[in-house]
PDB file of C-alpha atoms in Angstrom:
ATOM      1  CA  UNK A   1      -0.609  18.907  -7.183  1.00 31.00           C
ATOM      2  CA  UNK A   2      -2.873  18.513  -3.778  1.00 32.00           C
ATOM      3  CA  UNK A   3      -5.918  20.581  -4.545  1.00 34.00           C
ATOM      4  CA  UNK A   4      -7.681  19.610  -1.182  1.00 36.00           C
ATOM      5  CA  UNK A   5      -7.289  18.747   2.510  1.00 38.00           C
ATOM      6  CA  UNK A   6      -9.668  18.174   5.414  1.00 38.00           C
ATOM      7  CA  UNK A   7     -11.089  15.995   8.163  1.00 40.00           C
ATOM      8  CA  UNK A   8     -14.259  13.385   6.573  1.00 42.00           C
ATOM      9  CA  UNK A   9     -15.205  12.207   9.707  1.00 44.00           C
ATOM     10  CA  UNK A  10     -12.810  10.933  11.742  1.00 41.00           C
ATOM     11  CA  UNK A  11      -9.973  10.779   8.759  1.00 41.00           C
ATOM     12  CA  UNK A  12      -7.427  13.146   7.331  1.00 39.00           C
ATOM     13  CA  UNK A  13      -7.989  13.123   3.798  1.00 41.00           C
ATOM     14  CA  UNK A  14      -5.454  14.130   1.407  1.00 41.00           C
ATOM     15  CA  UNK A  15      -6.842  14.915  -2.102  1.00 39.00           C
ATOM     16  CA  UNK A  16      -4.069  14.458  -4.884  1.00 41.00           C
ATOM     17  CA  UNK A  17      -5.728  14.715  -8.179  1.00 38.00           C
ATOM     18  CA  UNK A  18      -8.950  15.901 -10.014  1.00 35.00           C
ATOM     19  CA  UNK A  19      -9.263  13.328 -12.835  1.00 40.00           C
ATOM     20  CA  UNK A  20     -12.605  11.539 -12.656  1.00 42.00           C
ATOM     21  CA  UNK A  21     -15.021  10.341  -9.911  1.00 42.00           C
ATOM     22  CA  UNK A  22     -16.126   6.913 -11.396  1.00 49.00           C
ATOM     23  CA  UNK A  23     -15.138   3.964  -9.072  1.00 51.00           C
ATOM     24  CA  UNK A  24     -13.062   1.806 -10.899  1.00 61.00           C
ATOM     25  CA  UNK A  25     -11.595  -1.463  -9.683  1.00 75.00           C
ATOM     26  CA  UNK A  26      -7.774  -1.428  -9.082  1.00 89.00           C
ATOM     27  CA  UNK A  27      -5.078  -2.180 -11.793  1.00 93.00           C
ATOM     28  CA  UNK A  28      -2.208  -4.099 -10.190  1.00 93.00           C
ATOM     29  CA  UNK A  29       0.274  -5.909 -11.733  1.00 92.00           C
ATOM     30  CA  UNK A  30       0.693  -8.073  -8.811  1.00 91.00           C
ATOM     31  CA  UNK A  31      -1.240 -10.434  -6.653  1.00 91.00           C
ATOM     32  CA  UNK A  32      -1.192 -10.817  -2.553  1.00 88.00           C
ATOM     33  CA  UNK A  33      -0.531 -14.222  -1.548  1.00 86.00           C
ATOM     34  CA  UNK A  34      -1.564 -13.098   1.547  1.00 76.00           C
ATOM     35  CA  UNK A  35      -0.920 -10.309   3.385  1.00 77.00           C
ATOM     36  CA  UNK A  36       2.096  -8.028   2.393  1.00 82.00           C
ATOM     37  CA  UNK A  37       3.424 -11.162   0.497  1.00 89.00           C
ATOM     38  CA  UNK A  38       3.402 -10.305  -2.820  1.00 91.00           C
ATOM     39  CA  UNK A  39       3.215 -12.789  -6.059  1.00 90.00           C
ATOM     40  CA  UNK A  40       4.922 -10.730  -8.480  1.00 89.00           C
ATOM     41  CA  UNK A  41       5.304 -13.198 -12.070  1.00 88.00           C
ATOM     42  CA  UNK A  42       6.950 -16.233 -10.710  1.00 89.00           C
ATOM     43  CA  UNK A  43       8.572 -14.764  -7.264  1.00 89.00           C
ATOM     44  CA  UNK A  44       7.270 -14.211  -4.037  1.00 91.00           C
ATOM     45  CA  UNK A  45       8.177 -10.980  -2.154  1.00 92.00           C
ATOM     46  CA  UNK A  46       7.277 -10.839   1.463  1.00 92.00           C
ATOM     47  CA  UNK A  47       7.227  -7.164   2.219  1.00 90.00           C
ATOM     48  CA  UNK A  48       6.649  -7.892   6.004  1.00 88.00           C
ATOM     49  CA  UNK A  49       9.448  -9.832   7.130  1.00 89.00           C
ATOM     50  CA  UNK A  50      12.190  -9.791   4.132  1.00 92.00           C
ATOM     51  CA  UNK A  51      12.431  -6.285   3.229  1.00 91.00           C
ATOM     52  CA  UNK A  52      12.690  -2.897   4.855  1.00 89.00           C
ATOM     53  CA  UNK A  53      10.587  -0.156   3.957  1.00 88.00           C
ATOM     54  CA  UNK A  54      12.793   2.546   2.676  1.00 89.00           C
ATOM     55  CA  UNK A  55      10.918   5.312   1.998  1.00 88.00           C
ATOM     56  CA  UNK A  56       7.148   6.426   2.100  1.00 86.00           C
ATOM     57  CA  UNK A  57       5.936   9.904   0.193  1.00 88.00           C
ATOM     58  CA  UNK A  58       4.197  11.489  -2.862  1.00 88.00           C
ATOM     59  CA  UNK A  59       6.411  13.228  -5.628  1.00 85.00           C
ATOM     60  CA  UNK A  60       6.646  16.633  -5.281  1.00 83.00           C
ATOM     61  CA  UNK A  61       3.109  17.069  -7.689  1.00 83.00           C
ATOM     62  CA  UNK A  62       1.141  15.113  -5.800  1.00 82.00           C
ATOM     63  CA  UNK A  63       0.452  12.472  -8.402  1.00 89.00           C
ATOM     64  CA  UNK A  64       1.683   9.463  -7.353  1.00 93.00           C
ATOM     65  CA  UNK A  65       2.277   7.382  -3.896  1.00 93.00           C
ATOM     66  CA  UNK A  66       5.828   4.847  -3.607  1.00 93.00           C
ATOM     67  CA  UNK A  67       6.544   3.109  -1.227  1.00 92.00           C
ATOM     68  CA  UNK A  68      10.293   1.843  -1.293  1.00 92.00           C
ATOM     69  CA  UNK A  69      11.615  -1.311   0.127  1.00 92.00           C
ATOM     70  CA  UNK A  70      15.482  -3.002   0.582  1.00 93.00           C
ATOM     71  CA  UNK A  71      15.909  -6.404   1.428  1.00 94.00           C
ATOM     72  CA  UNK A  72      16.976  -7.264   5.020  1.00 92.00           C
ATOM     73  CA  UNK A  73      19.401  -9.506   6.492  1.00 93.00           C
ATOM     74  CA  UNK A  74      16.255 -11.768   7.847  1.00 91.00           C
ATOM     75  CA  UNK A  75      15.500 -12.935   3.693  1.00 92.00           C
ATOM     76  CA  UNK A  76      15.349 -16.565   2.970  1.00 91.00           C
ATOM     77  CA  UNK A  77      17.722 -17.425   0.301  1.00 91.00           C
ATOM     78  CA  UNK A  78      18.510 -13.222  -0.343  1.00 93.00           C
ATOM     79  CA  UNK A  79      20.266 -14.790  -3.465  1.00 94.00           C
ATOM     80  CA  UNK A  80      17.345 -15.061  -5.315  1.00 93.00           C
ATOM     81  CA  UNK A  81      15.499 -11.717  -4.043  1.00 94.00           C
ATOM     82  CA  UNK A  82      15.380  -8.452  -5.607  1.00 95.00           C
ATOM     83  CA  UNK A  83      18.148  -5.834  -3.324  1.00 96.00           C
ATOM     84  CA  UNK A  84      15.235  -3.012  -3.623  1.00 96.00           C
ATOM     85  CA  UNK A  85      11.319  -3.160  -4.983  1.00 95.00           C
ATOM     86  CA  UNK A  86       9.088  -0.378  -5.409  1.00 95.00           C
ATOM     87  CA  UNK A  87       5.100   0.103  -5.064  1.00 94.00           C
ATOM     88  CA  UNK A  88       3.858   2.719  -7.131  1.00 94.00           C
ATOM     89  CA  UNK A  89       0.168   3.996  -7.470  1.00 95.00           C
ATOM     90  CA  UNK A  90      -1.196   6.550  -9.617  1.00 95.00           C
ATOM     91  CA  UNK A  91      -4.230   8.003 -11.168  1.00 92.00           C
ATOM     92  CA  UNK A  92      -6.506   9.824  -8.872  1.00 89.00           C
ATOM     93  CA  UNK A  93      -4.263   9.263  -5.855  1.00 92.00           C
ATOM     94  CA  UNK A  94      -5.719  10.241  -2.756  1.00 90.00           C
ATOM     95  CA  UNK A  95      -4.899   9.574   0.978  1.00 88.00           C
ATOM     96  CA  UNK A  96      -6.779   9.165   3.765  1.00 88.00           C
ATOM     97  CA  UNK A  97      -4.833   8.299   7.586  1.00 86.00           C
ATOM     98  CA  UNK A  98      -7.111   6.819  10.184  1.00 87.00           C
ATOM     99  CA  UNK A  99      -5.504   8.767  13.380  1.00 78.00           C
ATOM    100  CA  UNK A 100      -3.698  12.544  12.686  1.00 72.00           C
ATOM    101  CA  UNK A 101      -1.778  11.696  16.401  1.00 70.00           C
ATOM    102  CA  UNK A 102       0.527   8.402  14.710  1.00 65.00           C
ATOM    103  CA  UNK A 103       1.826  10.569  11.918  1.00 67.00           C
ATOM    104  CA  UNK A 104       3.989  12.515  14.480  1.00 63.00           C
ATOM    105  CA  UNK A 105       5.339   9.021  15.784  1.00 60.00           C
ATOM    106  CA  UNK A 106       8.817   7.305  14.024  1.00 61.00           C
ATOM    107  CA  UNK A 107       7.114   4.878  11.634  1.00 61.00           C
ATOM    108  CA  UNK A 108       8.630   1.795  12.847  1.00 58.00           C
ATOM    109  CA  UNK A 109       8.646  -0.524  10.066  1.00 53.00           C
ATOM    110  CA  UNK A 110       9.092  -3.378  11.852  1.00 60.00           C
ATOM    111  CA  UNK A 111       5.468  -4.145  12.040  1.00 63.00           C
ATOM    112  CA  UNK A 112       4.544  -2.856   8.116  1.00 79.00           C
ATOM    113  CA  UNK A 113       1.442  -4.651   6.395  1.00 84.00           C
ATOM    114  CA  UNK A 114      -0.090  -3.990   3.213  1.00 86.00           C
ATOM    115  CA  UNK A 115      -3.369  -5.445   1.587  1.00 86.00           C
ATOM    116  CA  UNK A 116      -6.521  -4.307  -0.389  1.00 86.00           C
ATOM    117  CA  UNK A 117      -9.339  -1.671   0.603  1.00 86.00           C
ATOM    118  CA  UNK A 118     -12.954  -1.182  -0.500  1.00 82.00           C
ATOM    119  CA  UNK A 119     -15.415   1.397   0.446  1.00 82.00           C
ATOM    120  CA  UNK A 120     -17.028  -1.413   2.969  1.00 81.00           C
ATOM    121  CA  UNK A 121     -14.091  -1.968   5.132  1.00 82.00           C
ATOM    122  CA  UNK A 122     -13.630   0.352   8.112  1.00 81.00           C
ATOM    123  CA  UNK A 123     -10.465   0.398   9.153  1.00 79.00           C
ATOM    124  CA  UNK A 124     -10.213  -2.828  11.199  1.00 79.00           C
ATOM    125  CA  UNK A 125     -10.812  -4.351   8.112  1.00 81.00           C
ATOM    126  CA  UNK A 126      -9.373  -4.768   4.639  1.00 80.00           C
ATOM    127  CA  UNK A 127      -9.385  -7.424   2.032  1.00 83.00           C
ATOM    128  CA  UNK A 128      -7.196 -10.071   0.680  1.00 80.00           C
ATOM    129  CA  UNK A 129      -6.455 -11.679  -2.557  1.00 82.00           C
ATOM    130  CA  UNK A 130      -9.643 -13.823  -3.312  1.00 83.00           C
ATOM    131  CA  UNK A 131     -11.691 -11.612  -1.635  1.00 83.00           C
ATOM    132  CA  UNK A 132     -10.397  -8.495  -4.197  1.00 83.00           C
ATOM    133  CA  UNK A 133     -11.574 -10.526  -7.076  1.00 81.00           C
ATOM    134  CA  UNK A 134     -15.038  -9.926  -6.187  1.00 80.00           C
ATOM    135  CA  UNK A 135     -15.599  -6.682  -4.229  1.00 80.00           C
ATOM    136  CA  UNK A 136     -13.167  -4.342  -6.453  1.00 81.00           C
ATOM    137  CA  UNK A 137     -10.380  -2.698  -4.120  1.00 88.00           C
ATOM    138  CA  UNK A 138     -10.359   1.006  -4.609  1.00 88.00           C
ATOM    139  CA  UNK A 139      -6.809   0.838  -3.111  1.00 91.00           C
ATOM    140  CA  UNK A 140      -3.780  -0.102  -1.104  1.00 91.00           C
ATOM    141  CA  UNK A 141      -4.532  -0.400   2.780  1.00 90.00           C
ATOM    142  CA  UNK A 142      -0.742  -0.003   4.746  1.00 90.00           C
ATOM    143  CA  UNK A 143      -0.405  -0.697   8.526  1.00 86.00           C
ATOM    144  CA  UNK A 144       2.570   0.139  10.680  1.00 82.00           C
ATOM    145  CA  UNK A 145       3.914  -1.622  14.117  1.00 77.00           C
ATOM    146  CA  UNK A 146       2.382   1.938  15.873  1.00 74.00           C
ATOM    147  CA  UNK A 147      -0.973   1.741  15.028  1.00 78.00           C
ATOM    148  CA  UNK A 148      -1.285   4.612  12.114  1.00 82.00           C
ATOM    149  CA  UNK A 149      -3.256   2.780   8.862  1.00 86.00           C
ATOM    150  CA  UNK A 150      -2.982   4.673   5.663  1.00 89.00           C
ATOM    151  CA  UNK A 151      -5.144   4.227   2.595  1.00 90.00           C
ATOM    152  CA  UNK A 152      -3.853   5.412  -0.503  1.00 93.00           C
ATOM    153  CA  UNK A 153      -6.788   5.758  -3.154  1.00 92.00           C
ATOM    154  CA  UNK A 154      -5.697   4.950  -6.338  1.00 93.00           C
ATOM    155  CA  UNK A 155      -6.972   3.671 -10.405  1.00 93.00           C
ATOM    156  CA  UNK A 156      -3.180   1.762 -10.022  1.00 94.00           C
ATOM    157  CA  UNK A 157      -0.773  -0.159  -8.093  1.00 94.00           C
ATOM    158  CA  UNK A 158       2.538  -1.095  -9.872  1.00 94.00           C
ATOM    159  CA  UNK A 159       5.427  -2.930  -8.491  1.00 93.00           C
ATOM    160  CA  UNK A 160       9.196  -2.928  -9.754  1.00 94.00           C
ATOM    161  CA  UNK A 161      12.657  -3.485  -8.558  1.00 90.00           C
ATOM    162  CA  UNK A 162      15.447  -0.909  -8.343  1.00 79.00           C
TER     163      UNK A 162
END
């Protein structure tokens, strides 16, 4: 369940849980080769230009962030590529969307990218891989082709296939 929404600063923030305030570094089970290609066990998924996303929302309580993607005709070798993955965080999910105007726009998906966030990167900024293992991402910084970021706040980010 949402228990809070408001402006902080500049940013819509969308509060989607009350559990705990402590900064914790994010759980993933997943690594960014770079960004929005993700190492996932001995495969490598690029979100950017080999899938689709599919869908983008919080279940109906609030409690945790997907994002869904299919595989697109543009894959290298499709054969050996997952038809659908999934990015799910949870725990202490919050939102935040750096301009309220791009949420009215179609979300083209064309352009989507997805890395790390701490609480020193404005939102020019976000952090890959190697630079995670040392400043402890408090979340999952998405981009899309129309210029709206979104940061989902989260204690984990875990990614499946369909």
């Amino acid at each position: 369940r949402c228990i809070s929404a408001g402006v902080e600063g500049r940013r819509f923030v969308l509060h989607c849980s009350a559990h705990g305030s402590g900064r914790r570094s994010l759980k993933r089970n997943f690594e960014f080769d770079f960004i929005t290609v993700v190492r996932w066990g001995d495969q490598f998924l690029d979100l950017h230009n080999e899938y689709d996303l599919e869908s983008f929302g919080t279940d109906l309580a609030g409690t945790e962030m997907k994002l869904s993607f299919t595989r697109n005709v543009h894959a290298i070798a499709p054969e050996r590529l997952p038809s659908k993955v999934m990015l799910a965080c949870t725990g202490n999910v919050r939102l935040a969307f750096n301009d309220l105007n791009a949420i009215a726009a179609p979300l083209n998906d064309e352009g989507i990218e997805i890395a790390y966030f701490h609480d020193g990167c404005d939102w020019l900024s976000f952090l890959s891989e190697e630079l995670a293992r040392s400043h402890e991402p408090q979340g999952l910084d998405v981009r899309f082709i129309n210029g709206l970021a979104v940061r989902i706040f989260c204690d984990e980010a875990t990614l499946s296939t369909l």
